[in-house]
PDB file of C-alpha atoms in Angstrom:
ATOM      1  CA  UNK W 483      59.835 118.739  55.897  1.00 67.00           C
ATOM      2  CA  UNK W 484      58.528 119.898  52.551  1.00 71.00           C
ATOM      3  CA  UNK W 485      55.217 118.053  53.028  1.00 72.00           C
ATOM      4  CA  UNK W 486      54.858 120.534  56.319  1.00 70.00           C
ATOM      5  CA  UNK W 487      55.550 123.056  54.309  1.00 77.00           C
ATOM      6  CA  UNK W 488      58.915 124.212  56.123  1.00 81.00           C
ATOM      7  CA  UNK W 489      61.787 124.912  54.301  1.00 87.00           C
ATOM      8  CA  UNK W 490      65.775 124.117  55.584  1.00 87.00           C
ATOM      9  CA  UNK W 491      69.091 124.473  55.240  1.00 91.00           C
ATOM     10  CA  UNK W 492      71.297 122.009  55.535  1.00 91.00           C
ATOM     11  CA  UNK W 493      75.345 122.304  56.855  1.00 92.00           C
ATOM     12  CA  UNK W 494      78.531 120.139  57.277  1.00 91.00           C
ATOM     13  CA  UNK W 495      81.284 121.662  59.221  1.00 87.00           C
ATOM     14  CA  UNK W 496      84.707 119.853  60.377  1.00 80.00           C
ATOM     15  CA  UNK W 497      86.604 121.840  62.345  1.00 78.00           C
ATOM     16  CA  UNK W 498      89.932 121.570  62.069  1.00 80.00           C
ATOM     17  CA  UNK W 499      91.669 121.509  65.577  1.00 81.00           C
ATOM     18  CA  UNK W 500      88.866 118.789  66.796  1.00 79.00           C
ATOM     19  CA  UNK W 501      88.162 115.147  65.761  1.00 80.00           C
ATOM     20  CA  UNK W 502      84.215 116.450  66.525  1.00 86.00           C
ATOM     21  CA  UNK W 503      81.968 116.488  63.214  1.00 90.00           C
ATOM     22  CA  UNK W 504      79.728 119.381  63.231  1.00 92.00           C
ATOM     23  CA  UNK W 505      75.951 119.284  61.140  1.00 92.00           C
ATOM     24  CA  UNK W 506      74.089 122.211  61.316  1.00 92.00           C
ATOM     25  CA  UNK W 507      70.218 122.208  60.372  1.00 92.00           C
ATOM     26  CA  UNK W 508      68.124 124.814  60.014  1.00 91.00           C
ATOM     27  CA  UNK W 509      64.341 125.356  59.340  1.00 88.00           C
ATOM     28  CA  UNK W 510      61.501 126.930  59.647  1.00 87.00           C
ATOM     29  CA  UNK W 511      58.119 128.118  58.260  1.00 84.00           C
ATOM     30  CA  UNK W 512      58.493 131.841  56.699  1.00 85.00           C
ATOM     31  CA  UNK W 513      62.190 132.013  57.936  1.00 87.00           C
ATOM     32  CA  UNK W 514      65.291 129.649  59.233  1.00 87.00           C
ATOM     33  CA  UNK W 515      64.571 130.753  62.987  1.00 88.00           C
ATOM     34  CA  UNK W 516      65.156 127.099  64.350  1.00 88.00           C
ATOM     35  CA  UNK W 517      68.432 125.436  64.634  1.00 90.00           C
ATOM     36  CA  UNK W 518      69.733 122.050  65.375  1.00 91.00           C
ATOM     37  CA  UNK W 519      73.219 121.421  66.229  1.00 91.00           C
ATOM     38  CA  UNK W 520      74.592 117.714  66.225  1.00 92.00           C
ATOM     39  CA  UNK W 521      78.363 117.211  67.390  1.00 92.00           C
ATOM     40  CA  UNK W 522      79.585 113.953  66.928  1.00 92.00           C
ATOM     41  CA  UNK W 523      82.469 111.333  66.346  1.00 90.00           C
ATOM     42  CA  UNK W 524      83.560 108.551  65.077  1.00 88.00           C
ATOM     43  CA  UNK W 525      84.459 105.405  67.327  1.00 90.00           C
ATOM     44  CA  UNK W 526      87.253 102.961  66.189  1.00 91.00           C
ATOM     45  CA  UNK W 527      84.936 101.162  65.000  1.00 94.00           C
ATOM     46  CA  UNK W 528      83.719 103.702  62.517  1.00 89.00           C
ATOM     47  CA  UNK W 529      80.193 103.694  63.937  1.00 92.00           C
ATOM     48  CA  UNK W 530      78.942 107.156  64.550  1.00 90.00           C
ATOM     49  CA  UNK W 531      79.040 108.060  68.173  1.00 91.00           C
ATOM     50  CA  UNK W 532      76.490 111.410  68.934  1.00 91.00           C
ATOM     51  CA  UNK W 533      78.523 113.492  71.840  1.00 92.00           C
ATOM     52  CA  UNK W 534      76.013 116.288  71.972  1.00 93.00           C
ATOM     53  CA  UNK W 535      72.378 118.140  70.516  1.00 93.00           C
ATOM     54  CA  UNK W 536      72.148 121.737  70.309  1.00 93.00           C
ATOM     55  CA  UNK W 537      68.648 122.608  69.589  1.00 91.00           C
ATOM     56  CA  UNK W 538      66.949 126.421  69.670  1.00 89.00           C
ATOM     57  CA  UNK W 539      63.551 126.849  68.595  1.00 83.00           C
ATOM     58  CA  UNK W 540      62.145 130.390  67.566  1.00 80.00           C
ATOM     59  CA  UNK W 541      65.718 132.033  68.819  1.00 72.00           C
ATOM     60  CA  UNK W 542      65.643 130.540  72.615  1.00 80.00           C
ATOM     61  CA  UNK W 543      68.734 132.686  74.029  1.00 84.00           C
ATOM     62  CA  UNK W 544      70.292 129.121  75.546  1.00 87.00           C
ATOM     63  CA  UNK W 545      69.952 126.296  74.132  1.00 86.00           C
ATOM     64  CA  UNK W 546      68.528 122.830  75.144  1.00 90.00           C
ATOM     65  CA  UNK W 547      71.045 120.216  75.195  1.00 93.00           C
ATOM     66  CA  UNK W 548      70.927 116.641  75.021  1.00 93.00           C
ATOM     67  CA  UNK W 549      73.446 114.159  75.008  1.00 93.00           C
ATOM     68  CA  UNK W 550      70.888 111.436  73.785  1.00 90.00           C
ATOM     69  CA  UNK W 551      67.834 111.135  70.716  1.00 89.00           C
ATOM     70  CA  UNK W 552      65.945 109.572  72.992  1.00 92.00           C
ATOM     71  CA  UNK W 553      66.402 112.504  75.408  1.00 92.00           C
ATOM     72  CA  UNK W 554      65.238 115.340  72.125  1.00 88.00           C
ATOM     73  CA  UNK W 555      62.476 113.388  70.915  1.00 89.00           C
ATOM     74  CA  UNK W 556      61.065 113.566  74.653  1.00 91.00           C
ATOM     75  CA  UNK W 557      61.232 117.382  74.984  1.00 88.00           C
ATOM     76  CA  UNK W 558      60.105 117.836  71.203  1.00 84.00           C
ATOM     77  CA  UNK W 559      56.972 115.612  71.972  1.00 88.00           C
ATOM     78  CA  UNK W 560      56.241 117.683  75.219  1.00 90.00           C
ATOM     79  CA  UNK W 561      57.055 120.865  73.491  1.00 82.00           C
ATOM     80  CA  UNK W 562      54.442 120.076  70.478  1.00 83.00           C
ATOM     81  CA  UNK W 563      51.732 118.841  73.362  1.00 88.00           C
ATOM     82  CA  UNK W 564      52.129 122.320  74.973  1.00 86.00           C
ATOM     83  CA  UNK W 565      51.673 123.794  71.851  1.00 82.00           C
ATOM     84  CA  UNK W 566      48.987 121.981  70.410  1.00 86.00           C
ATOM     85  CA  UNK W 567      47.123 122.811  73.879  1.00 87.00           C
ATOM     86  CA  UNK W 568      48.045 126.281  73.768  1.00 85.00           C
ATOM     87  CA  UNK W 569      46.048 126.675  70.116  1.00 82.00           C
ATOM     88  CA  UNK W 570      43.496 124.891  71.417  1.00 83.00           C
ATOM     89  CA  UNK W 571      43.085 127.081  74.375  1.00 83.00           C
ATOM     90  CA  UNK W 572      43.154 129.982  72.353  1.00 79.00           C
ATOM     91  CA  UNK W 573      40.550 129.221  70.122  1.00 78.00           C
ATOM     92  CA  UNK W 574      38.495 128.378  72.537  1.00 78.00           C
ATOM     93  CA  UNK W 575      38.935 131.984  74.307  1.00 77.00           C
ATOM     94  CA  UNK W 576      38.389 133.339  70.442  1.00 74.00           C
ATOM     95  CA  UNK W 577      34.729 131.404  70.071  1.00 58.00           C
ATOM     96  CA  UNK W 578      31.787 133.594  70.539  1.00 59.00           C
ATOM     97  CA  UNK W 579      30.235 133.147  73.568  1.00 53.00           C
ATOM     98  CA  UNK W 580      26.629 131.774  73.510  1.00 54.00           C
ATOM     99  CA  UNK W 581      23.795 134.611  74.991  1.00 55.00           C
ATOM    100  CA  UNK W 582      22.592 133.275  78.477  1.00 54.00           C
ATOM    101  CA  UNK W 583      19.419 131.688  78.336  1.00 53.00           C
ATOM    102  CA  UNK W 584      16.767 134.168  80.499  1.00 51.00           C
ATOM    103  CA  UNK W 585      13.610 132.386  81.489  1.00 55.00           C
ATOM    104  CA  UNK W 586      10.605 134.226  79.967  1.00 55.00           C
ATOM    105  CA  UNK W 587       9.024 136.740  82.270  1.00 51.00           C
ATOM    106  CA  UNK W 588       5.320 135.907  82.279  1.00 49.00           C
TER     107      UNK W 588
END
């Protein structure tokens, strides 16, 4: 995250009425505006078992949830695409525009 140059905040909560683990990341570039939200358990086993993914990017009013990684990295991949496009498209609005070629009058 560092080599991005984005800074986070890191946060273990265990509620105390629930056997659900919560972690709460948080990051961003100039502030902590995105947040990721990972419930999860334990099985009997004592393998980790993921029950839900809470994630809000730039303070999204609801959140996207996933029960799955496979599911988040899907939508994050999309969600940079769209991005990446959307810079791209707007840079190409912001280029000059080449003067029209006018035949010489003769």
């Amino acid at each position: 995250m560092r080599d991005n140059d984005l800074t986070y905040k890191k946060e273990y909560i265990r509620p105390m009425m629930t056997p659900e683990h919560v972690y709460i990341f948080r990051f961003g570039k100039h502030k902590l505006n995105n947040r990721v939200i990972i419930r999860y358990s334990h099985t009997w086993t004592g393998r980790l078992k993921i029950n839900e993914i809470d994630v809000r990017l730039h303070h999204q009013h609801h959140p996207r949830i996933f029960k799955t990684e496979r599911d988040l990295i899907i939508y994050l991949t999309n969600h940079l695409e769209k991005k990446r496009q959307q810079a791209g498209d707007a840079k190409q609005n912001e280029a000059p525009a080449t003067p029209a070629e006018h035949p010489a009058s003769e």
